[in-house]
Amino acid sequence: MPQPGDLIEIKRRGYQHWAVDVGDGDVVHLVKDDNSSLPIYQSDRWIRGCQVKKEKLEDVAGDNEWQVNNTRDRKQAPLPAEQIEKNALSLVENTVHYRLLQYNCEHFANELRYGHATSMQVMKLMVGVGVIIVVLAVTIVGPSRVAKAAIKGANLVFTKVRAALKAASATLKAVPAALKAASAALKAVPAALKAASAALKAAPAALLAISIKSTTT
């Protein structure tokens, strides 16, 4: 059974809807004006607002499968459960601007649990788009040109890395000289302290001599 603060992943057709458990079988999640879940591809919600609702998990899930999904806990420590629940409930009935890539239902749920808005659905979507672009580039431009562009980019990266390594090497070469100078300075400290000590010892005699001279005159 889910516990307060848990993320609930609900498997809709073609996407996953996300909610946050707040105890007693209730969840907090983003819904459209018609009170239905927000699919990731719902582009007409980029500007128009949607509402934060508290509803029963069984009503939100309906006939769809759901599961507790806190897998990001492996990479990021969640906020305390009481804080997650409190923050979620404080947002109920608020209007939130839904944006496909920047802030969808998964962003909302992750922000409540971890304090940062992230979405694996968006990441996977972007990777898929990247793959499609590469395939189209190879198909339209030709593999040889794509390969040349990739090699050119790799060479540019290699050049920058080599320059960085060269700068680091120069810095490392300067370290022994700096250490040698520091060592020489440290070696000079005892002599300086000895001279200062001798001066302090001679001070009473010098003051006495000055005092006698001033008395005699």
PDB file of C-alpha atoms in Angstrom:
ATOM      1  CA  MET A   1       0.000   0.000   0.000  1.00  0.00           C
ATOM      2  CA  PRO A   2       1.266   3.498  -0.773  1.00  0.00           C
ATOM      3  CA  GLN A   3       2.399   5.747   2.037  1.00  0.00           C
ATOM      4  CA  PRO A   4       2.036   9.555   2.281  1.00  0.00           C
ATOM      5  CA  GLY A   5       4.650  11.185   0.060  1.00  0.00           C
ATOM      6  CA  ASP A   6       4.902   8.227  -2.355  1.00  0.00           C
ATOM      7  CA  LEU A   7       4.741   8.889  -6.096  1.00  0.00           C
ATOM      8  CA  ILE A   8       1.995   6.992  -7.885  1.00  0.00           C
ATOM      9  CA  GLU A   9       2.516   6.104 -11.549  1.00  0.00           C
ATOM     10  CA  ILE A  10      -0.743   5.382 -13.368  1.00  0.00           C
ATOM     11  CA  LYS A  11      -0.391   3.680 -16.738  1.00  0.00           C
ATOM     12  CA  ARG A  12      -2.727   5.317 -19.241  1.00  0.00           C
ATOM     13  CA  ARG A  13      -2.876   4.401 -22.906  1.00  0.00           C
ATOM     14  CA  GLY A  14       0.257   5.882 -24.484  1.00  0.00           C
ATOM     15  CA  TYR A  15       1.514   7.750 -21.420  1.00  0.00           C
ATOM     16  CA  GLN A  16       1.856   7.668 -17.635  1.00  0.00           C
ATOM     17  CA  HIS A  17      -0.076   9.933 -15.294  1.00  0.00           C
ATOM     18  CA  TRP A  18       1.552  10.846 -11.976  1.00  0.00           C
ATOM     19  CA  ALA A  19       0.134  11.684  -8.562  1.00  0.00           C
ATOM     20  CA  VAL A  20       1.355  12.050  -4.972  1.00  0.00           C
ATOM     21  CA  ASP A  21      -0.132  10.006  -2.137  1.00  0.00           C
ATOM     22  CA  VAL A  22      -1.367  12.098   0.807  1.00  0.00           C
ATOM     23  CA  GLY A  23      -2.796   9.295   2.951  1.00  0.00           C
ATOM     24  CA  ASP A  24      -6.261   7.796   3.514  1.00  0.00           C
ATOM     25  CA  GLY A  25      -6.357   6.548  -0.090  1.00  0.00           C
ATOM     26  CA  ASP A  26      -6.163  10.100  -1.480  1.00  0.00           C
ATOM     27  CA  VAL A  27      -3.747  11.496  -4.048  1.00  0.00           C
ATOM     28  CA  VAL A  28      -2.929  14.996  -5.268  1.00  0.00           C
ATOM     29  CA  HIS A  29      -2.431  15.466  -9.001  1.00  0.00           C
ATOM     30  CA  LEU A  30      -2.952  17.780 -11.989  1.00  0.00           C
ATOM     31  CA  VAL A  31      -6.229  17.591 -13.919  1.00  0.00           C
ATOM     32  CA  LYS A  32      -7.774  19.360 -16.905  1.00  0.00           C
ATOM     33  CA  ASP A  33     -10.902  21.471 -16.782  1.00  0.00           C
ATOM     34  CA  ASP A  34     -12.959  18.423 -17.679  1.00  0.00           C
ATOM     35  CA  ASN A  35     -11.476  16.652 -14.616  1.00  0.00           C
ATOM     36  CA  SER A  36      -9.462  14.157 -16.651  1.00  0.00           C
ATOM     37  CA  SER A  37      -5.777  13.346 -16.412  1.00  0.00           C
ATOM     38  CA  LEU A  38      -3.202  15.257 -18.411  1.00  0.00           C
ATOM     39  CA  PRO A  39      -1.325  13.257 -21.052  1.00  0.00           C
ATOM     40  CA  ILE A  40       2.203  14.384 -21.790  1.00  0.00           C
ATOM     41  CA  TYR A  41       1.315  15.287 -25.374  1.00  0.00           C
ATOM     42  CA  GLN A  42      -1.612  17.558 -24.451  1.00  0.00           C
ATOM     43  CA  SER A  43      -0.171  20.580 -26.252  1.00  0.00           C
ATOM     44  CA  ASP A  44      -3.313  22.738 -25.859  1.00  0.00           C
ATOM     45  CA  ARG A  45      -2.434  23.022 -22.165  1.00  0.00           C
ATOM     46  CA  TRP A  46       0.815  24.946 -22.687  1.00  0.00           C
ATOM     47  CA  ILE A  47      -0.816  28.293 -21.864  1.00  0.00           C
ATOM     48  CA  ARG A  48      -4.175  27.482 -20.291  1.00  0.00           C
ATOM     49  CA  GLY A  49      -4.123  26.544 -16.631  1.00  0.00           C
ATOM     50  CA  CYS A  50      -5.129  23.278 -15.027  1.00  0.00           C
ATOM     51  CA  GLN A  51      -6.042  22.527 -11.432  1.00  0.00           C
ATOM     52  CA  VAL A  52      -4.434  20.677  -8.571  1.00  0.00           C
ATOM     53  CA  LYS A  53      -6.960  18.178  -7.213  1.00  0.00           C
ATOM     54  CA  LYS A  54      -7.170  15.838  -4.239  1.00  0.00           C
ATOM     55  CA  GLU A  55      -9.077  12.675  -5.168  1.00  0.00           C
ATOM     56  CA  LYS A  56      -9.299   9.025  -4.274  1.00  0.00           C
ATOM     57  CA  LEU A  57      -6.584   6.955  -5.946  1.00  0.00           C
ATOM     58  CA  GLU A  58      -9.126   4.368  -7.051  1.00  0.00           C
ATOM     59  CA  ASP A  59     -11.130   7.086  -8.832  1.00  0.00           C
ATOM     60  CA  VAL A  60      -8.056   8.596 -10.509  1.00  0.00           C
ATOM     61  CA  ALA A  61      -6.683   5.227 -11.611  1.00  0.00           C
ATOM     62  CA  GLY A  62     -10.022   3.783 -12.720  1.00  0.00           C
ATOM     63  CA  ASP A  63      -9.382   0.597 -14.683  1.00  0.00           C
ATOM     64  CA  ASN A  64      -5.725   1.484 -15.319  1.00  0.00           C
ATOM     65  CA  GLU A  65      -2.816  -0.227 -13.591  1.00  0.00           C
ATOM     66  CA  TRP A  66      -0.877   1.806 -11.052  1.00  0.00           C
ATOM     67  CA  GLN A  67       2.205   1.377  -8.915  1.00  0.00           C
ATOM     68  CA  VAL A  68       4.295   3.199  -6.330  1.00  0.00           C
ATOM     69  CA  ASN A  69       7.316   4.537  -8.209  1.00  0.00           C
ATOM     70  CA  ASN A  70       9.981   6.160  -6.050  1.00  0.00           C
ATOM     71  CA  THR A  71      12.879   4.919  -8.173  1.00  0.00           C
ATOM     72  CA  ARG A  72      14.515   8.360  -8.220  1.00  0.00           C
ATOM     73  CA  ASP A  73      15.230   7.862  -4.503  1.00  0.00           C
ATOM     74  CA  ARG A  74      18.367   6.003  -5.657  1.00  0.00           C
ATOM     75  CA  LYS A  75      19.747   9.219  -7.129  1.00  0.00           C
ATOM     76  CA  GLN A  76      18.055  11.918  -5.080  1.00  0.00           C
ATOM     77  CA  ALA A  77      16.970  12.050  -1.458  1.00  0.00           C
ATOM     78  CA  PRO A  78      13.242  12.764  -1.078  1.00  0.00           C
ATOM     79  CA  LEU A  79      11.873  15.442   1.204  1.00  0.00           C
ATOM     80  CA  PRO A  80      10.355  14.305   4.525  1.00  0.00           C
ATOM     81  CA  ALA A  81       6.972  12.628   3.988  1.00  0.00           C
ATOM     82  CA  GLU A  82       5.186  15.140   6.247  1.00  0.00           C
ATOM     83  CA  GLN A  83       6.573  18.026   4.194  1.00  0.00           C
ATOM     84  CA  ILE A  84       5.591  16.384   0.888  1.00  0.00           C
ATOM     85  CA  GLU A  85       2.042  15.814   2.154  1.00  0.00           C
ATOM     86  CA  LYS A  86       1.765  19.349   3.575  1.00  0.00           C
ATOM     87  CA  ASN A  87       3.055  20.963   0.373  1.00  0.00           C
ATOM     88  CA  ALA A  88       0.756  18.846  -1.801  1.00  0.00           C
ATOM     89  CA  LEU A  89      -2.360  19.661   0.234  1.00  0.00           C
ATOM     90  CA  SER A  90      -1.485  23.369   0.273  1.00  0.00           C
ATOM     91  CA  LEU A  91      -1.689  23.414  -3.541  1.00  0.00           C
ATOM     92  CA  VAL A  92      -5.129  21.765  -3.841  1.00  0.00           C
ATOM     93  CA  GLU A  93      -7.525  23.822  -5.998  1.00  0.00           C
ATOM     94  CA  ASN A  94      -4.656  26.036  -7.175  1.00  0.00           C
ATOM     95  CA  THR A  95      -4.259  26.714 -10.881  1.00  0.00           C
ATOM     96  CA  VAL A  96      -1.011  25.528 -12.483  1.00  0.00           C
ATOM     97  CA  HIS A  97       0.193  26.283 -16.017  1.00  0.00           C
ATOM     98  CA  TYR A  98       0.767  22.972 -17.762  1.00  0.00           C
ATOM     99  CA  ARG A  99       3.632  22.984 -20.268  1.00  0.00           C
ATOM    100  CA  LEU A 100       4.481  19.887 -22.245  1.00  0.00           C
ATOM    101  CA  LEU A 101       8.265  19.935 -21.895  1.00  0.00           C
ATOM    102  CA  GLN A 102       8.744  22.249 -18.934  1.00  0.00           C
ATOM    103  CA  TYR A 103       5.991  21.301 -16.473  1.00  0.00           C
ATOM    104  CA  ASN A 104       3.696  18.306 -16.854  1.00  0.00           C
ATOM    105  CA  CYS A 105       2.069  16.012 -14.283  1.00  0.00           C
ATOM    106  CA  GLU A 106       5.348  14.134 -13.708  1.00  0.00           C
ATOM    107  CA  HIS A 107       7.268  17.383 -13.179  1.00  0.00           C
ATOM    108  CA  PHE A 108       4.612  18.364 -10.620  1.00  0.00           C
ATOM    109  CA  ALA A 109       4.830  15.084  -8.687  1.00  0.00           C
ATOM    110  CA  ASN A 110       8.641  14.990  -8.695  1.00  0.00           C
ATOM    111  CA  GLU A 111       8.844  18.589  -7.526  1.00  0.00           C
ATOM    112  CA  LEU A 112       6.653  17.746  -4.542  1.00  0.00           C
ATOM    113  CA  ARG A 113       8.723  14.685  -3.567  1.00  0.00           C
ATOM    114  CA  TYR A 114      12.248  15.878  -4.372  1.00  0.00           C
ATOM    115  CA  GLY A 115      12.023  19.657  -4.599  1.00  0.00           C
ATOM    116  CA  HIS A 116      13.017  19.587  -8.280  1.00  0.00           C
ATOM    117  CA  ALA A 117      10.718  19.346 -11.301  1.00  0.00           C
ATOM    118  CA  THR A 118      11.906  16.527 -13.579  1.00  0.00           C
ATOM    119  CA  SER A 119      10.248  14.190 -16.071  1.00  0.00           C
ATOM    120  CA  MET A 120      11.615  10.911 -17.423  1.00  0.00           C
ATOM    121  CA  GLN A 121       8.841  10.930 -20.034  1.00  0.00           C
ATOM    122  CA  VAL A 122      10.197  14.196 -21.446  1.00  0.00           C
ATOM    123  CA  MET A 123      13.772  12.872 -21.372  1.00  0.00           C
ATOM    124  CA  LYS A 124      12.748   9.742 -23.254  1.00  0.00           C
ATOM    125  CA  LEU A 125      10.758  11.858 -25.702  1.00  0.00           C
ATOM    126  CA  MET A 126      13.774  14.101 -26.353  1.00  0.00           C
ATOM    127  CA  VAL A 127      16.038  11.081 -26.872  1.00  0.00           C
ATOM    128  CA  GLY A 128      13.506   9.657 -29.325  1.00  0.00           C
ATOM    129  CA  VAL A 129      13.349  12.964 -31.201  1.00  0.00           C
ATOM    130  CA  GLY A 130      17.150  13.045 -31.310  1.00  0.00           C
ATOM    131  CA  VAL A 131      17.273   9.562 -32.797  1.00  0.00           C
ATOM    132  CA  ILE A 132      14.685  10.518 -35.433  1.00  0.00           C
ATOM    133  CA  ILE A 133      16.697  13.626 -36.360  1.00  0.00           C
ATOM    134  CA  VAL A 134      19.867  11.556 -36.764  1.00  0.00           C
ATOM    135  CA  VAL A 135      18.053   8.991 -38.902  1.00  0.00           C
ATOM    136  CA  LEU A 136      16.571  11.736 -41.085  1.00  0.00           C
ATOM    137  CA  ALA A 137      19.957  13.422 -41.386  1.00  0.00           C
ATOM    138  CA  VAL A 138      21.572  10.177 -42.518  1.00  0.00           C
ATOM    139  CA  THR A 139      18.732   9.540 -44.953  1.00  0.00           C
ATOM    140  CA  ILE A 140      18.592  13.034 -46.453  1.00  0.00           C
ATOM    141  CA  VAL A 141      22.188  14.249 -46.232  1.00  0.00           C
ATOM    142  CA  GLY A 142      23.889  10.899 -46.521  1.00  0.00           C
ATOM    143  CA  PRO A 143      25.942   8.854 -44.079  1.00  0.00           C
ATOM    144  CA  SER A 144      29.280  10.216 -45.329  1.00  0.00           C
ATOM    145  CA  ARG A 145      28.369  13.857 -44.596  1.00  0.00           C
ATOM    146  CA  VAL A 146      26.912  12.950 -41.217  1.00  0.00           C
ATOM    147  CA  ALA A 147      30.072  11.005 -40.415  1.00  0.00           C
ATOM    148  CA  LYS A 148      32.247  13.966 -41.489  1.00  0.00           C
ATOM    149  CA  ALA A 149      30.214  16.315 -39.305  1.00  0.00           C
ATOM    150  CA  ALA A 150      30.521  13.917 -36.373  1.00  0.00           C
ATOM    151  CA  ILE A 151      34.289  13.621 -36.897  1.00  0.00           C
ATOM    152  CA  LYS A 152      34.611  17.411 -37.118  1.00  0.00           C
ATOM    153  CA  GLY A 153      32.693  17.785 -33.858  1.00  0.00           C
ATOM    154  CA  ALA A 154      34.805  15.108 -32.197  1.00  0.00           C
ATOM    155  CA  ASN A 155      38.003  16.817 -33.369  1.00  0.00           C
ATOM    156  CA  LEU A 156      36.784  20.118 -31.940  1.00  0.00           C
ATOM    157  CA  VAL A 157      36.083  18.480 -28.585  1.00  0.00           C
ATOM    158  CA  PHE A 158      39.471  16.721 -28.708  1.00  0.00           C
ATOM    159  CA  THR A 159      41.235  20.028 -29.407  1.00  0.00           C
ATOM    160  CA  LYS A 160      39.576  21.675 -26.413  1.00  0.00           C
ATOM    161  CA  VAL A 161      40.394  18.703 -24.186  1.00  0.00           C
ATOM    162  CA  ARG A 162      44.029  18.739 -25.343  1.00  0.00           C
ATOM    163  CA  ALA A 163      44.293  22.479 -24.585  1.00  0.00           C
ATOM    164  CA  ALA A 164      42.835  21.894 -21.133  1.00  0.00           C
ATOM    165  CA  LEU A 165      45.292  19.061 -20.481  1.00  0.00           C
ATOM    166  CA  LYS A 166      48.186  21.254 -21.660  1.00  0.00           C
ATOM    167  CA  ALA A 167      47.139  24.029 -19.278  1.00  0.00           C
ATOM    168  CA  ALA A 168      46.814  21.517 -16.442  1.00  0.00           C
ATOM    169  CA  SER A 169      50.275  20.115 -17.257  1.00  0.00           C
ATOM    170  CA  ALA A 170      51.806  23.620 -17.139  1.00  0.00           C
ATOM    171  CA  THR A 171      50.176  24.194 -13.765  1.00  0.00           C
ATOM    172  CA  LEU A 172      51.525  20.893 -12.447  1.00  0.00           C
ATOM    173  CA  LYS A 173      55.034  21.753 -13.697  1.00  0.00           C
ATOM    174  CA  ALA A 174      54.933  24.993 -11.739  1.00  0.00           C
ATOM    175  CA  VAL A 175      54.054  23.179  -8.517  1.00  0.00           C
ATOM    176  CA  PRO A 176      57.621  21.909  -7.688  1.00  0.00           C
ATOM    177  CA  ALA A 177      59.094  25.405  -8.060  1.00  0.00           C
ATOM    178  CA  ALA A 178      56.378  26.819  -5.817  1.00  0.00           C
ATOM    179  CA  LEU A 179      56.980  24.092  -3.257  1.00  0.00           C
ATOM    180  CA  LYS A 180      60.756  24.749  -3.407  1.00  0.00           C
ATOM    181  CA  ALA A 181      60.216  28.483  -2.805  1.00  0.00           C
ATOM    182  CA  ALA A 182      57.862  27.711   0.076  1.00  0.00           C
ATOM    183  CA  SER A 183      60.432  25.290   1.537  1.00  0.00           C
ATOM    184  CA  ALA A 184      63.177  27.931   1.315  1.00  0.00           C
ATOM    185  CA  ALA A 185      60.898  30.449   3.018  1.00  0.00           C
ATOM    186  CA  LEU A 186      60.164  27.966   5.798  1.00  0.00           C
ATOM    187  CA  LYS A 187      63.881  27.254   6.229  1.00  0.00           C
ATOM    188  CA  ALA A 188      64.502  30.980   6.675  1.00  0.00           C
ATOM    189  CA  VAL A 189      61.945  31.202   9.481  1.00  0.00           C
ATOM    190  CA  PRO A 190      64.193  29.747  12.255  1.00  0.00           C
ATOM    191  CA  ALA A 191      67.012  32.185  11.415  1.00  0.00           C
ATOM    192  CA  ALA A 192      64.561  35.092  11.432  1.00  0.00           C
ATOM    193  CA  LEU A 193      63.147  33.957  14.770  1.00  0.00           C
ATOM    194  CA  LYS A 194      66.695  33.579  16.161  1.00  0.00           C
ATOM    195  CA  ALA A 195      67.578  37.113  15.054  1.00  0.00           C
ATOM    196  CA  ALA A 196      64.353  38.444  16.561  1.00  0.00           C
ATOM    197  CA  SER A 197      65.086  36.598  19.813  1.00  0.00           C
ATOM    198  CA  ALA A 198      68.619  38.061  19.969  1.00  0.00           C
ATOM    199  CA  ALA A 199      67.240  41.532  19.349  1.00  0.00           C
ATOM    200  CA  LEU A 200      64.746  41.105  22.181  1.00  0.00           C
ATOM    201  CA  LYS A 201      67.518  39.885  24.523  1.00  0.00           C
ATOM    202  CA  ALA A 202      69.688  42.886  23.625  1.00  0.00           C
ATOM    203  CA  ALA A 203      66.847  45.333  24.158  1.00  0.00           C
ATOM    204  CA  PRO A 204      67.179  45.589  28.012  1.00  0.00           C
ATOM    205  CA  ALA A 205      70.935  46.308  27.777  1.00  0.00           C
ATOM    206  CA  ALA A 206      70.341  48.914  25.087  1.00  0.00           C
ATOM    207  CA  LEU A 207      67.621  50.575  27.136  1.00  0.00           C
ATOM    208  CA  LEU A 208      69.910  50.533  30.226  1.00  0.00           C
ATOM    209  CA  ALA A 209      72.719  52.175  28.275  1.00  0.00           C
ATOM    210  CA  ILE A 210      70.366  54.852  27.007  1.00  0.00           C
ATOM    211  CA  SER A 211      69.124  55.425  30.565  1.00  0.00           C
ATOM    212  CA  ILE A 212      72.665  55.770  31.997  1.00  0.00           C
ATOM    213  CA  LYS A 213      73.692  58.135  29.227  1.00  0.00           C
ATOM    214  CA  SER A 214      70.686  60.343  29.811  1.00  0.00           C
ATOM    215  CA  THR A 215      71.395  60.397  33.587  1.00  0.00           C
ATOM    216  CA  THR A 216      75.044  61.374  33.228  1.00  0.00           C
ATOM    217  CA  THR A 217      74.233  64.172  30.864  1.00  0.00           C
TER     218      THR A 217
END
